[in-house]
XYZ file of C-alpha atoms in Angstrom:
355
model
C 23.023 -11.110 -50.752
C 19.716 -10.335 -48.515
C 19.024 -7.462 -46.810
C 18.376 -7.527 -43.262
C 16.707 -4.610 -41.339
C 16.688 -4.052 -37.852
C 12.834 -3.494 -36.999
C 13.862 -2.354 -33.554
C 15.033 1.117 -36.119
C 11.889 1.214 -37.988
C 9.818 0.529 -34.626
C 8.718 3.951 -32.712
C 8.961 3.482 -29.055
C 5.528 2.308 -28.458
C 4.746 -0.374 -30.919
C 8.466 -1.997 -28.835
C 6.262 -1.735 -25.691
C 3.679 -3.270 -27.472
C 5.371 -5.797 -28.614
C 7.830 -7.307 -26.348
C 5.497 -6.885 -23.093
C 3.372 -9.516 -24.675
C 6.373 -11.725 -24.192
C 5.482 -14.180 -21.375
C 8.527 -16.164 -21.473
C 11.791 -14.741 -19.294
C 13.873 -16.972 -21.552
C 12.116 -15.349 -24.656
C 13.039 -11.493 -23.199
C 16.661 -12.868 -22.382
C 17.268 -14.114 -26.099
C 15.870 -10.669 -27.412
C 18.974 -8.826 -25.744
C 21.394 -11.354 -26.982
C 20.620 -10.483 -30.061
C 22.336 -7.233 -30.236
C 23.821 -4.042 -28.621
C 20.869 -2.550 -28.977
C 18.167 -4.925 -28.418
C 19.775 -5.413 -25.294
C 19.827 -2.675 -23.972
C 16.130 -1.164 -24.840
C 15.478 -4.609 -22.956
C 17.650 -3.797 -20.075
C 16.561 0.265 -19.632
C 12.731 -0.439 -19.890
C 13.330 -3.333 -17.314
C 10.894 -5.854 -19.139
C 12.040 -8.835 -16.765
C 11.327 -7.239 -13.436
C 7.810 -5.868 -15.761
C 7.420 -9.607 -16.713
C 8.127 -10.836 -12.806
C 5.625 -8.110 -11.469
C 2.974 -9.427 -14.048
C 3.657 -12.988 -12.778
C 3.527 -12.546 -9.384
C 2.259 -8.706 -7.712
C 3.395 -8.884 -4.286
C 6.838 -8.797 -5.763
C 5.710 -4.688 -5.749
C 6.918 -4.961 -2.329
C 10.399 -5.667 -2.834
C 12.734 -2.330 -2.208
C 15.570 -3.028 -3.848
C 17.737 -6.069 -5.227
C 21.393 -7.024 -4.174
C 23.575 -9.248 -5.293
C 26.102 -9.872 -2.030
C 29.067 -11.984 -4.254
C 29.083 -9.254 -7.287
C 32.130 -7.100 -7.401
C 31.839 -3.343 -5.922
C 33.268 -1.213 -8.246
C 35.256 2.091 -7.222
C 33.762 5.473 -8.440
C 36.734 5.881 -9.974
C 35.787 2.960 -11.821
C 32.311 3.981 -12.409
C 32.642 7.338 -13.635
C 29.793 8.643 -13.638
C 26.146 8.533 -12.056
C 24.986 7.069 -15.408
C 27.483 4.373 -14.793
C 25.900 3.223 -11.943
C 22.573 3.861 -13.324
C 23.178 1.432 -15.899
C 24.502 -0.946 -13.154
C 21.975 -1.204 -11.487
C 19.223 -1.783 -14.245
C 21.843 -4.641 -15.664
C 21.328 -5.647 -11.953
C 17.915 -6.237 -12.291
C 17.871 -7.481 -15.491
C 20.075 -10.444 -14.432
C 18.125 -10.903 -11.103
C 14.166 -10.569 -12.441
C 15.184 -13.115 -15.530
C 16.488 -15.890 -12.757
C 13.690 -14.705 -10.512
C 11.191 -15.335 -13.470
C 12.239 -19.411 -14.855
C 13.212 -20.188 -11.309
C 9.946 -19.767 -10.396
C 8.748 -21.968 -12.935
C 11.681 -24.498 -12.838
C 12.883 -25.314 -9.716
C 11.672 -28.214 -8.411
C 8.192 -29.178 -6.547
C 8.702 -30.513 -3.059
C 6.637 -30.371 0.165
C 7.248 -26.549 1.675
C 6.484 -27.085 5.121
C 9.171 -26.554 8.011
C 7.518 -26.550 11.226
C 4.315 -25.302 12.994
C 3.883 -22.246 14.606
C 0.350 -21.809 16.410
C -2.926 -23.367 16.708
C -5.874 -21.360 17.276
C -6.444 -23.452 19.794
C -6.155 -27.158 21.148
C -8.322 -29.727 22.644
C -5.638 -31.532 23.879
C -2.058 -30.292 24.405
C 0.389 -32.085 23.324
C -1.978 -35.290 21.859
C -3.650 -33.492 19.722
C -0.943 -30.570 19.127
C -1.170 -29.047 15.813
C 2.267 -30.865 14.883
C 0.753 -33.759 14.508
C -0.429 -32.366 11.210
C 3.353 -32.114 9.921
C 3.284 -36.526 9.907
C 1.371 -38.093 7.336
C 0.324 -41.136 8.813
C -2.718 -41.442 10.246
C -1.535 -43.054 13.104
C 1.712 -43.255 14.938
C 2.386 -45.246 17.996
C -0.242 -47.264 18.157
C -2.601 -43.931 18.210
C -4.600 -41.698 15.569
C -2.917 -38.738 14.808
C -4.619 -35.252 14.025
C -4.630 -31.960 15.512
C -8.422 -30.959 17.095
C -9.244 -27.671 17.823
C -11.468 -26.682 22.108
C -14.738 -27.713 21.432
C -17.562 -24.848 20.692
C -21.224 -24.443 21.167
C -21.573 -21.837 17.714
C -20.610 -23.757 14.698
C -19.362 -20.398 12.871
C -16.288 -19.982 15.101
C -13.170 -20.170 13.011
C -10.100 -21.950 13.575
C -6.401 -21.146 12.126
C -3.403 -23.119 11.831
C 0.244 -21.212 10.863
C 3.118 -22.692 9.374
C 6.614 -21.864 8.727
C 7.651 -22.552 5.544
C 11.012 -24.479 3.924
C 12.274 -21.025 2.723
C 11.620 -17.439 3.031
C 10.317 -16.851 -0.878
C 8.346 -19.736 -2.082
C 5.989 -20.432 -5.254
C 3.102 -22.211 -3.693
C 0.995 -23.835 -6.219
C -1.440 -26.351 -3.392
C -2.183 -26.827 -0.426
C -4.157 -30.627 1.013
C -5.801 -31.519 4.492
C -6.504 -34.512 5.727
C -9.683 -34.653 8.288
C -10.880 -37.253 10.117
C -14.311 -36.579 9.649
C -14.869 -33.388 12.020
C -14.116 -31.100 8.741
C -14.361 -27.323 8.505
C -17.939 -26.225 6.646
C -14.704 -24.387 3.792
C -10.752 -23.300 4.330
C -8.745 -20.618 2.887
C -4.998 -20.324 2.734
C -3.087 -16.604 4.334
C 0.622 -16.079 3.462
C 2.532 -13.901 4.793
C 5.917 -12.440 6.919
C 6.739 -12.020 10.464
C 6.336 -8.232 11.781
C 9.458 -8.634 13.160
C 12.517 -10.605 12.073
C 12.532 -14.619 13.310
C 15.628 -15.911 13.964
C 15.093 -19.649 14.522
C 11.476 -21.890 14.666
C 9.347 -20.052 17.189
C 9.700 -23.118 19.716
C 6.369 -25.306 20.963
C 3.818 -24.608 18.845
C 1.234 -22.016 21.180
C -2.531 -21.148 20.370
C -3.723 -17.680 19.930
C -0.404 -15.472 18.516
C -0.315 -16.084 14.875
C -2.235 -12.344 14.127
C -0.481 -10.749 16.422
C 3.022 -11.930 15.191
C 2.279 -11.949 11.281
C 1.085 -9.695 8.154
C -0.865 -11.651 5.954
C 0.236 -9.935 1.864
C -2.083 -12.900 0.082
C -5.740 -14.442 0.785
C -7.156 -17.180 -1.108
C -10.712 -17.523 -2.465
C -12.843 -19.855 -0.210
C -12.929 -23.879 -0.987
C -15.064 -25.873 0.553
C -14.319 -29.119 2.701
C -16.475 -32.578 2.003
C -17.277 -34.510 5.114
C -15.174 -37.582 4.509
C -12.099 -39.104 6.120
C -9.145 -38.320 3.067
C -6.781 -36.094 2.052
C -8.793 -33.028 0.121
C -6.500 -31.245 -2.756
C -7.290 -27.504 -3.128
C -5.422 -25.694 -6.061
C -4.697 -21.851 -5.975
C -5.965 -20.275 -9.047
C -2.391 -19.136 -9.729
C 1.180 -19.735 -8.091
C 1.731 -16.994 -5.197
C 5.016 -16.124 -4.748
C 4.975 -16.724 -0.673
C 7.392 -13.391 0.396
C 8.437 -14.189 4.099
C 7.876 -17.856 4.625
C 4.358 -18.052 7.005
C 1.451 -19.375 5.533
C -2.125 -20.194 7.196
C -4.752 -22.488 7.144
C -8.163 -20.597 8.461
C -11.055 -23.427 9.011
C -14.259 -21.395 8.643
C -17.201 -23.146 9.948
C -18.152 -26.271 11.916
C -19.964 -28.989 10.699
C -19.358 -32.107 13.345
C -21.185 -32.352 16.859
C -19.201 -34.373 19.270
C -22.135 -36.710 20.939
C -20.307 -36.570 24.714
C -20.674 -32.482 25.256
C -22.708 -31.699 22.423
C -19.853 -29.091 21.305
C -18.729 -28.781 18.056
C -15.037 -29.489 16.422
C -12.695 -29.221 14.032
C -9.784 -31.687 13.235
C -6.972 -31.735 10.892
C -4.789 -35.204 10.793
C -2.311 -33.945 8.046
C -1.261 -30.478 6.122
C 1.016 -30.422 2.777
C 1.966 -28.052 0.800
C 3.234 -28.325 -3.001
C 5.598 -25.576 -4.279
C 8.807 -23.960 -5.876
C 11.403 -23.493 -2.784
C 13.798 -20.167 -4.338
C 16.136 -20.941 -1.840
C 19.153 -20.955 -1.364
C 19.347 -19.116 -4.621
C 17.339 -16.578 -3.379
C 15.861 -14.869 0.039
C 14.994 -11.894 1.288
C 15.131 -9.206 4.359
C 12.230 -7.301 5.919
C 13.063 -3.478 5.856
C 11.702 -2.141 8.738
C 9.587 -0.151 9.238
C 8.011 -0.047 5.530
C 7.188 -3.421 5.776
C 8.778 -3.798 2.096
C 11.953 -6.329 1.237
C 15.084 -6.784 -0.087
C 15.736 -9.554 -2.748
C 18.840 -11.391 -2.386
C 20.052 -13.139 -5.096
C 22.557 -15.591 -3.409
C 23.197 -18.159 -5.937
C 22.897 -19.013 -9.559
C 23.089 -22.628 -9.182
C 21.590 -25.670 -9.953
C 17.929 -26.162 -8.759
C 16.663 -28.155 -5.759
C 15.797 -31.839 -6.962
C 12.289 -33.098 -5.029
C 13.544 -34.757 -1.826
C 12.622 -38.134 -0.337
C 8.719 -37.972 -0.313
C 8.011 -35.338 -2.696
C 6.149 -34.913 -5.630
C 9.089 -34.699 -8.489
C 8.266 -34.206 -12.313
C 8.465 -36.635 -14.629
C 12.075 -37.739 -16.214
C 11.695 -36.026 -19.494
C 10.161 -32.978 -18.605
C 12.361 -32.257 -15.735
C 15.609 -32.840 -18.166
C 13.834 -30.390 -20.774
C 13.503 -27.697 -17.916
C 16.723 -28.432 -16.410
C 17.706 -27.760 -20.417
C 15.725 -24.343 -20.382
C 17.404 -23.354 -17.275
C 21.090 -24.405 -18.458
C 20.167 -21.947 -21.495
C 19.155 -18.735 -19.590
C 22.251 -19.189 -17.630
C 24.678 -19.140 -20.436
C 22.669 -16.583 -22.275
C 23.313 -13.943 -19.260
C 26.743 -14.694 -19.198
C 26.677 -14.188 -23.114
C 27.817 -16.762 -24.173
C 24.587 -17.700 -26.308
C 22.306 -20.893 -26.816
C 24.473 -23.491 -27.584
C 27.077 -22.708 -25.567
C 27.461 -25.846 -23.249
C 27.638 -25.416 -19.422
C 28.807 -27.916 -16.835
C 25.503 -27.917 -14.451
C 27.454 -29.634 -11.359
C 30.275 -27.136 -10.545
C 29.708 -24.304 -8.393
C 29.866 -21.165 -10.157
C 27.831 -18.324 -10.044
C 26.323 -16.322 -12.237
C 27.762 -12.897 -11.685
C 31.052 -14.437 -12.422
C 32.699 -13.773 -15.578
C 28.861 -11.820 -16.456
C 29.151 -10.298 -19.799
C 26.304 -8.170 -19.440
């Protein structure tokens, strides 16, 4: 018989790390960890799934700790020693970060805006409220539907529109703006979190509150806008993990002057944010006063399918990706790649975990 050689025992630590750090798909790392006990221990001990997530989304550096609320907590007699506690922590991070990395690419694409929070100014409230930008139709009840800023004599004065997303942790890929002629010169997007916990939507949208209540952790490049009455799509250079669930649209510079008063205005008819909400699988809790977060893995269930009106994936691609995600769940369960898994069950990954 041909002799099989475990190359993990032949290569030194630095070379192994260089090889495994080249893997960019979390499913590959999970499969590596299922080959043998020594391979599994190497992947988990060195936090390779966590390092992959940090490379994909640098904003995860503000995560302070990982929580699995539904996992069983062992007594001190069962744990035995501090090394066992440390190893359980590494295993938990391996599970959570492996599933997080995969979910960031496999969960369903859909519209991500839940509600409007504030506009920096509004010309005629409530007729021209920021809430109008949540409506995809150009006209409602025979009236034009749009938000309008107050007029300014200085065309350099900027405006902002701030929104609450559907989940406090989302992967955002693109943002679209509709504008009825009165477009800004350019647009920029910021994402972040509230300075204090927000228990429910902030009521009626208000003016001049966004910068006082939020901390921004991501700012996009500027995108030029065209002076046309159409929906303009802006793809982010890379998918952005928004931790905190707040998005702000910065409208920079004014172009159109109104004949009636000679002032410059900006109008927006619709704002659409496309991404992958990571709830109900994940949520985050802000840790005051550090501003860091606890990342909570609430469940490992079927990713949400696109809702009516959101942009679905092609059927074949979606089915293939769901099958790929099923394999990850099975591997994390320690069952191997070919094990059949009933995706319709309300199982959670932390039950019966073999890691």
